[in-house]
Amino acid sequence: MAKGDRVALCFFVDALGWEMAQEHGTFRKVAPHAYRQRTVLGYSCAAQPTILTGMMPSEHGHWGMFYRSGSSALAPLRTMRFLPPVVTGHRRFRRRLLQWHRRKTGFTGYYNFYRIPFELFSTFDIVEKKDIFAPAAFDPGVSSIFDHLVSEGVPFRSWSWTSGLDRSLAELESELREKRTRFYLLYTPHIDGFLHGKVDDDSAVARELAMVEDKIASVIERAKEMYSQVDVLIYSDHGMLKTTGTFDLMGLMRNVELTPGRDYTVFYDSTMARFWFSHDGARAEIVDALSTLDCGALLTDDDLKSEGVYFDDHRFGELVFLMNPGVLVLPSHMGAQAPKGMHGFTPEHPDSYAVIMSSSELTPAPTHIRHSFDAMKSLLG
Ligand SMILES: [Zn+2]
């Protein structure tokens, strides 16, 4: 059978850090040109849009998974606050509620209710309402690689978190045979999920990385049999740090003589707490309480600006307290048990860095995850 002309294969491996990929030599054979990339402050919900648009969170608008809003799509769920905690805290209840909410709203983006108290559901709205691995996911003026592919008329196919790694790879391999598509982007959360639970187990990590590498490499091999030119990019959004400690910020706040909801509002992420204030007195008291802690630090507006996560309307917080690398807010609105690994600490930590690996040299050399956007575009020439 005649070979296809040229095909671009992009594999987005969530949480494959630069340090870890270097240590294990992961993907060295299929994509030998590796570059260290600084990530953005925040979580995948900030980093992934940065990779897909080439913009910083303050430009594409996605930082936290939830932002403060006067009219939230979650507001109807607030009535659940009257249900007993034994019901509302149950994982299966939350999962079913999430499935029902996705069906009812038609939202296709990634969000989760975790352990967010239902009384906050009228205060916070979801940022990622649309599937970011498809065109037209962002606000007007923000265009992603998929919008670019549409405007250039390039046939493409993508796989997001909704499909498991084996299924996505099997579908990719069968589509390659048809030779109709020019650009593929396959996202997998597999390594991220694994590392949250087992990042402290070195031999298990080595086995899992090798397993994922083998599966991806075998599809690349098949592509090489079918196409004259196969361009490969493998990149991540951030790394993973081992959990080294926890701190009960909620407990600290209970000792502050202010009433949540009336004097202030707080969202407890796993590595940061974001505050909004009803009056200056509340702000002063909370700044005083947080300033005594050595488990993290308050970020200034200049810090947020230099990280590209500052928003004039403070929709993601008027004050941000960021935990030290490895130390979790626990309990938080994300969970009550500490995972073995977490990300979302300072991008400066060596284990926070992401990686991009390519089958050919990338010039200029990428140094930030937003450069993955340019690398993807460069495969279309
Ligand atoms: Zn993760």
Coordinates of C-alpha atoms and ligand atoms in Angstrom, one line a residue:
M1 CA 0.0 0.0 0.0
A2 CA 1.3 3.5 -0.8
K3 CA 2.7 5.5 2.1
G4 CA 1.0 8.6 3.3
D5 CA 2.8 11.9 3.0
R6 CA 3.3 13.5 6.3
V7 CA 1.6 13.2 9.7
A8 CA 2.1 15.1 13.1
L9 CA 1.6 13.1 16.3
C10 CA 1.4 15.0 19.5
F11 CA 1.2 13.2 22.8
F12 CA 0.2 15.3 25.8
V13 CA 1.3 13.3 28.9
D14 CA -0.1 15.0 32.0
A15 CA 2.3 15.4 34.9
L16 CA 5.4 14.0 33.2
G17 CA 8.0 16.3 34.8
W18 CA 11.4 17.2 33.3
E19 CA 13.4 15.7 36.1
M20 CA 11.5 12.4 36.0
A21 CA 11.7 12.1 32.2
Q22 CA 15.4 12.8 32.4
E23 CA 16.0 10.4 35.2
H24 CA 14.2 7.5 33.5
G25 CA 15.2 8.4 29.9
T26 CA 11.5 8.3 29.0
F27 CA 10.7 8.7 25.3
R28 CA 14.4 9.3 24.5
K29 CA 14.3 6.8 21.6
V30 CA 11.2 8.2 19.9
A31 CA 11.7 11.9 20.6
P32 CA 15.4 12.5 21.4
H33 CA 15.4 16.3 21.5
A34 CA 14.2 17.2 25.0
Y35 CA 13.7 20.6 26.5
R36 CA 12.9 21.8 30.0
Q37 CA 9.8 24.0 30.2
R38 CA 8.7 26.2 33.1
T39 CA 5.1 25.7 34.0
V40 CA 2.5 28.2 35.2
L41 CA 1.5 28.8 38.8
G42 CA -1.6 26.7 39.3
Y43 CA -3.1 23.4 38.2
S44 CA -3.8 21.6 34.9
C45 CA -6.8 23.8 34.4
A46 CA -4.4 26.7 34.0
A47 CA -1.5 24.9 32.3
Q48 CA -3.4 23.0 29.7
P49 CA -5.0 26.1 28.2
T50 CA -1.6 27.8 28.2
I51 CA -0.2 24.9 26.1
L52 CA -3.2 24.9 23.8
T53 CA -3.3 28.7 23.2
G54 CA 0.3 29.8 23.7
M55 CA -1.0 32.4 26.2
M56 CA -0.7 33.0 29.9
P57 CA -3.7 32.4 32.2
S58 CA -4.3 36.2 32.6
E59 CA -4.7 36.3 28.8
H60 CA -6.7 33.1 28.1
G61 CA -8.8 33.6 31.3
H62 CA -8.4 30.1 32.8
W63 CA -6.6 30.0 36.1
G64 CA -8.4 28.1 38.9
M65 CA -11.1 25.5 38.1
F66 CA -13.6 27.8 39.9
Y67 CA -13.9 31.6 39.9
R68 CA -16.0 33.9 42.0
S69 CA -19.1 34.9 40.1
G70 CA -22.5 36.6 40.9
S71 CA -24.3 34.3 38.5
S72 CA -23.0 30.7 38.8
A73 CA -24.1 27.8 36.7
L74 CA -23.7 25.8 39.9
A75 CA -26.2 27.9 41.9
P76 CA -29.1 25.4 41.7
L77 CA -26.9 22.8 43.5
R78 CA -26.8 25.1 46.6
T79 CA -30.1 23.5 47.8
M80 CA -28.0 20.4 48.5
R81 CA -26.5 22.1 51.5
F82 CA -29.5 20.9 53.6
L83 CA -28.7 17.3 53.0
P84 CA -26.7 15.6 55.8
P85 CA -22.9 15.6 55.3
V86 CA -22.9 11.8 55.4
V87 CA -24.7 11.9 52.0
T88 CA -23.2 15.0 50.4
G89 CA -19.6 14.0 51.4
H90 CA -20.0 10.5 49.8
R91 CA -17.8 10.1 46.7
R92 CA -20.5 8.1 44.8
F93 CA -23.1 10.8 45.5
R94 CA -20.8 13.5 44.2
R95 CA -19.9 11.5 41.1
R96 CA -23.5 10.9 40.2
L97 CA -24.3 14.6 40.9
L98 CA -21.5 15.5 38.6
Q99 CA -22.7 13.2 35.8
W100 CA -26.2 14.6 36.2
H101 CA -24.9 18.2 36.1
R102 CA -22.9 17.6 33.0
R103 CA -25.9 16.1 31.2
K104 CA -28.2 18.9 32.3
T105 CA -25.9 21.8 31.4
G106 CA -24.3 20.2 28.4
F107 CA -20.9 21.3 29.7
T108 CA -18.1 19.4 28.0
G109 CA -15.1 20.8 29.9
Y110 CA -13.3 19.2 32.8
Y111 CA -14.6 20.0 36.2
N112 CA -15.2 18.1 39.4
F113 CA -17.1 18.9 42.7
Y114 CA -14.4 17.3 44.9
R115 CA -15.4 18.2 48.5
I116 CA -16.5 21.8 47.8
P117 CA -19.2 22.7 50.4
F118 CA -22.6 23.1 48.6
E119 CA -23.2 26.6 50.2
L120 CA -20.3 27.9 48.0
F121 CA -22.0 26.7 44.8
S122 CA -23.9 30.0 44.3
T123 CA -20.6 32.0 44.8
F124 CA -18.3 30.0 42.5
D125 CA -18.7 29.1 38.8
I126 CA -16.9 26.7 36.6
V127 CA -14.2 28.1 34.3
E128 CA -13.9 25.3 31.8
K129 CA -17.4 24.9 30.5
K130 CA -16.3 23.7 27.0
D131 CA -14.0 20.9 25.9
I132 CA -10.6 22.6 25.5
F133 CA -9.4 19.7 23.3
A134 CA -11.9 20.9 20.6
P135 CA -12.3 24.2 18.7
A136 CA -14.2 27.3 20.0
A137 CA -13.5 26.5 23.7
F138 CA -12.2 29.9 24.8
D139 CA -13.5 33.5 24.9
P140 CA -13.6 35.5 21.7
G141 CA -10.1 36.7 20.9
V142 CA -8.4 33.6 22.4
S143 CA -7.7 31.0 19.8
S144 CA -6.3 27.5 20.5
I145 CA -4.3 25.1 18.3
F146 CA -7.7 23.6 17.3
D147 CA -9.1 27.0 16.2
H148 CA -5.9 27.4 14.2
L149 CA -6.3 24.0 12.6
V150 CA -9.9 24.8 11.6
S151 CA -9.0 28.2 10.1
E152 CA -6.1 26.6 8.2
G153 CA -8.3 23.8 7.0
V154 CA -6.0 21.1 8.4
P155 CA -7.7 17.8 9.1
F156 CA -7.2 16.8 12.8
R157 CA -8.3 14.5 15.5
S158 CA -7.9 14.8 19.3
W159 CA -8.5 12.7 22.4
S160 CA -9.1 14.2 25.8
W161 CA -9.5 12.9 29.4
T162 CA -12.8 11.3 28.4
S163 CA -11.0 8.4 26.8
G164 CA -8.6 5.9 28.4
L165 CA -5.0 5.6 27.1
D166 CA -5.5 2.2 25.5
R167 CA -8.7 3.2 23.7
S168 CA -7.2 6.5 22.5
L169 CA -4.1 4.7 21.1
A170 CA -6.2 2.0 19.4
E171 CA -8.4 4.6 17.8
L172 CA -5.3 6.6 16.7
E173 CA -3.7 3.5 15.2
S174 CA -6.8 2.7 13.2
E175 CA -7.3 6.3 12.0
L176 CA -3.6 6.4 10.9
R177 CA -4.4 3.6 8.4
E178 CA -7.0 5.8 6.7
K179 CA -4.4 8.5 6.0
R180 CA -7.0 11.3 6.0
T181 CA -5.8 13.2 9.0
R182 CA -2.7 15.5 9.1
F183 CA -2.6 16.3 12.8
Y184 CA -3.3 14.2 15.9
L185 CA -3.3 15.3 19.5
L186 CA -3.7 12.6 22.2
Y187 CA -4.0 13.7 25.8
T188 CA -3.6 11.2 28.6
P189 CA -4.1 11.8 32.3
H190 CA -2.8 8.2 33.0
I191 CA 0.6 9.2 34.4
D192 CA -0.9 12.0 36.5
G193 CA -3.3 9.7 38.1
F194 CA -0.6 7.1 38.8
L195 CA 1.9 9.6 40.3
H196 CA -0.7 11.2 42.7
G197 CA -0.9 7.7 44.2
K198 CA 2.6 6.3 43.8
V199 CA 5.2 9.0 43.1
D200 CA 7.1 7.8 46.2
D201 CA 7.5 4.3 44.8
D202 CA 10.6 4.6 42.5
S203 CA 10.4 1.1 40.9
A204 CA 6.6 1.3 40.3
V205 CA 7.2 4.7 38.7
A206 CA 9.9 3.3 36.4
R207 CA 7.6 0.4 35.4
E208 CA 4.6 2.6 34.7
L209 CA 6.7 5.1 32.6
A210 CA 8.2 2.3 30.6
M211 CA 4.7 0.8 30.0
V212 CA 3.3 4.1 28.7
E213 CA 6.4 4.7 26.6
D214 CA 6.1 1.2 25.0
K215 CA 2.5 1.7 24.1
I216 CA 3.0 5.1 22.6
A217 CA 6.3 4.1 20.8
S218 CA 4.6 1.1 19.2
V219 CA 1.9 3.4 17.6
I220 CA 4.7 5.7 16.4
E221 CA 6.4 2.7 14.8
R222 CA 3.2 1.8 13.0
A223 CA 2.9 5.4 11.8
K224 CA 6.4 5.2 10.4
E225 CA 5.5 2.2 8.4
M226 CA 2.5 4.1 6.9
Y227 CA 3.9 7.6 6.3
S228 CA 7.0 9.0 4.7
Q229 CA 7.4 11.7 7.4
V230 CA 6.2 11.3 11.0
D231 CA 6.7 14.3 13.3
V232 CA 6.5 13.5 17.0
L233 CA 6.0 15.8 19.9
I234 CA 5.6 14.6 23.5
Y235 CA 5.0 17.2 26.1
S236 CA 3.5 17.8 29.6
D237 CA 1.9 20.5 31.6
H238 CA 3.8 20.2 34.9
G239 CA 5.7 17.7 37.0
M240 CA 4.9 16.1 40.3
L241 CA 6.2 16.7 43.8
K242 CA 6.3 14.2 46.6
T243 CA 4.1 15.2 49.5
T244 CA 6.2 16.1 52.5
G245 CA 3.7 17.5 54.9
T246 CA 0.2 19.0 55.5
F247 CA -1.2 22.0 57.3
D248 CA -4.8 22.5 58.5
L249 CA -5.5 26.0 57.2
M250 CA -9.2 25.5 57.8
G251 CA -8.5 24.9 61.5
L252 CA -6.4 28.1 61.6
M253 CA -9.3 30.1 60.1
R254 CA -11.7 28.7 62.7
N255 CA -9.6 30.5 65.3
V256 CA -9.9 33.8 63.5
E257 CA -12.8 35.8 64.9
L258 CA -14.5 36.4 61.6
T259 CA -17.5 34.7 60.0
P260 CA -17.0 33.0 56.7
G261 CA -19.6 34.1 54.1
R262 CA -20.2 37.4 55.9
D263 CA -16.7 38.8 56.5
Y264 CA -14.8 36.8 53.9
T265 CA -14.9 34.0 51.4
V266 CA -12.2 31.4 51.0
F267 CA -11.5 28.6 48.5
Y268 CA -9.1 25.9 49.7
D269 CA -7.2 24.4 46.8
S270 CA -4.8 21.6 47.6
T271 CA -1.7 23.9 47.5
M272 CA -3.1 27.3 48.0
A273 CA -6.0 29.2 49.6
R274 CA -7.7 32.1 47.8
F275 CA -9.5 34.8 49.8
W276 CA -12.1 37.5 49.1
F277 CA -13.0 40.1 51.7
S278 CA -16.2 42.0 52.6
H279 CA -14.3 44.7 54.5
D280 CA -10.7 45.9 55.2
G281 CA -10.8 44.7 58.8
A282 CA -11.3 41.1 57.6
R283 CA -8.4 41.4 55.2
A284 CA -6.1 42.8 58.0
E285 CA -7.0 40.0 60.4
I286 CA -6.5 37.2 57.9
V287 CA -3.2 38.7 56.6
D288 CA -2.1 38.8 60.3
A289 CA -3.0 35.2 60.8
L290 CA -1.4 33.9 57.6
S291 CA 1.7 36.0 58.2
T292 CA 2.6 33.9 61.3
L293 CA 2.8 30.7 59.2
D294 CA 6.0 29.1 58.0
C295 CA 4.2 26.4 55.8
G296 CA 3.7 28.9 52.9
A297 CA 3.6 32.5 51.9
L298 CA 1.3 35.3 50.8
L299 CA 1.7 36.2 47.2
T300 CA 1.7 39.9 46.2
D301 CA 0.0 41.3 43.2
D302 CA 3.4 41.7 41.6
D303 CA 4.1 37.9 42.2
L304 CA 0.8 37.1 40.5
K305 CA 1.6 39.5 37.6
S306 CA 5.0 38.1 37.0
E307 CA 3.5 34.6 36.9
G308 CA 0.9 35.7 34.4
V309 CA -2.1 34.9 36.7
Y310 CA -3.2 38.4 37.8
F311 CA -6.8 39.4 37.1
D312 CA -8.0 43.0 37.6
D313 CA -11.4 41.9 38.9
H314 CA -9.8 39.4 41.3
R315 CA -12.2 36.7 40.2
F316 CA -9.7 34.0 41.4
G317 CA -9.0 35.7 44.7
E318 CA -8.0 39.0 46.3
L319 CA -5.3 37.4 48.3
V320 CA -3.5 34.1 47.6
F321 CA -1.6 32.0 50.2
L322 CA 0.7 29.5 48.5
M323 CA 2.0 26.5 50.4
N324 CA 5.7 25.5 50.4
P325 CA 6.7 22.8 47.9
G326 CA 5.4 19.4 49.0
V327 CA 3.2 20.8 51.8
L328 CA -0.6 20.4 51.3
V329 CA -3.6 22.3 52.5
L330 CA -5.4 19.5 54.4
P331 CA -8.3 19.2 54.6
S332 CA -9.1 21.3 51.6
H333 CA -12.0 21.6 49.2
M334 CA -10.2 19.1 47.0
G335 CA -10.0 16.3 49.6
A336 CA -9.5 15.1 53.2
Q337 CA -6.7 12.6 52.5
A338 CA -3.2 13.5 51.4
P339 CA -2.2 12.0 48.0
K340 CA 1.4 10.8 47.8
G341 CA 2.2 13.5 45.2
M342 CA 0.8 16.9 44.1
H343 CA 1.5 19.7 41.8
G344 CA 0.5 23.4 41.9
F345 CA 3.4 24.6 44.0
T346 CA 5.9 27.3 42.9
P347 CA 6.9 26.8 39.2
E348 CA 10.5 27.4 40.4
H349 CA 10.8 24.0 42.1
P350 CA 12.8 21.5 40.0
D351 CA 10.0 18.9 40.1
S352 CA 7.5 21.5 38.9
Y353 CA 9.1 21.8 35.5
A354 CA 7.4 20.3 32.5
V355 CA 9.1 18.8 29.4
I356 CA 8.7 18.8 25.7
M357 CA 10.4 16.1 23.6
S358 CA 10.6 16.2 19.8
S359 CA 11.7 13.9 17.0
S360 CA 13.5 16.8 15.5
E361 CA 15.3 19.8 16.9
L362 CA 13.1 22.7 17.9
T363 CA 14.3 26.3 17.2
P364 CA 14.2 28.5 19.1
A365 CA 14.5 26.0 22.0
P366 CA 11.3 26.0 24.1
T367 CA 11.7 27.1 27.7
H368 CA 8.0 27.5 28.8
I369 CA 4.9 25.4 28.4
R370 CA 3.3 28.1 26.3
H371 CA 6.0 27.3 23.6
S372 CA 4.4 23.9 23.0
F373 CA 1.8 25.9 21.1
D374 CA 4.4 27.2 18.7
A375 CA 6.0 23.7 18.4
M376 CA 2.7 22.2 17.4
K377 CA 2.1 24.9 14.8
S378 CA 5.6 24.4 13.4
L379 CA 4.6 20.8 12.5
L380 CA 2.1 22.1 10.0
G381 CA 4.5 23.9 7.6
Ligands
ZN1 ZN -2.8 16.0 38.8

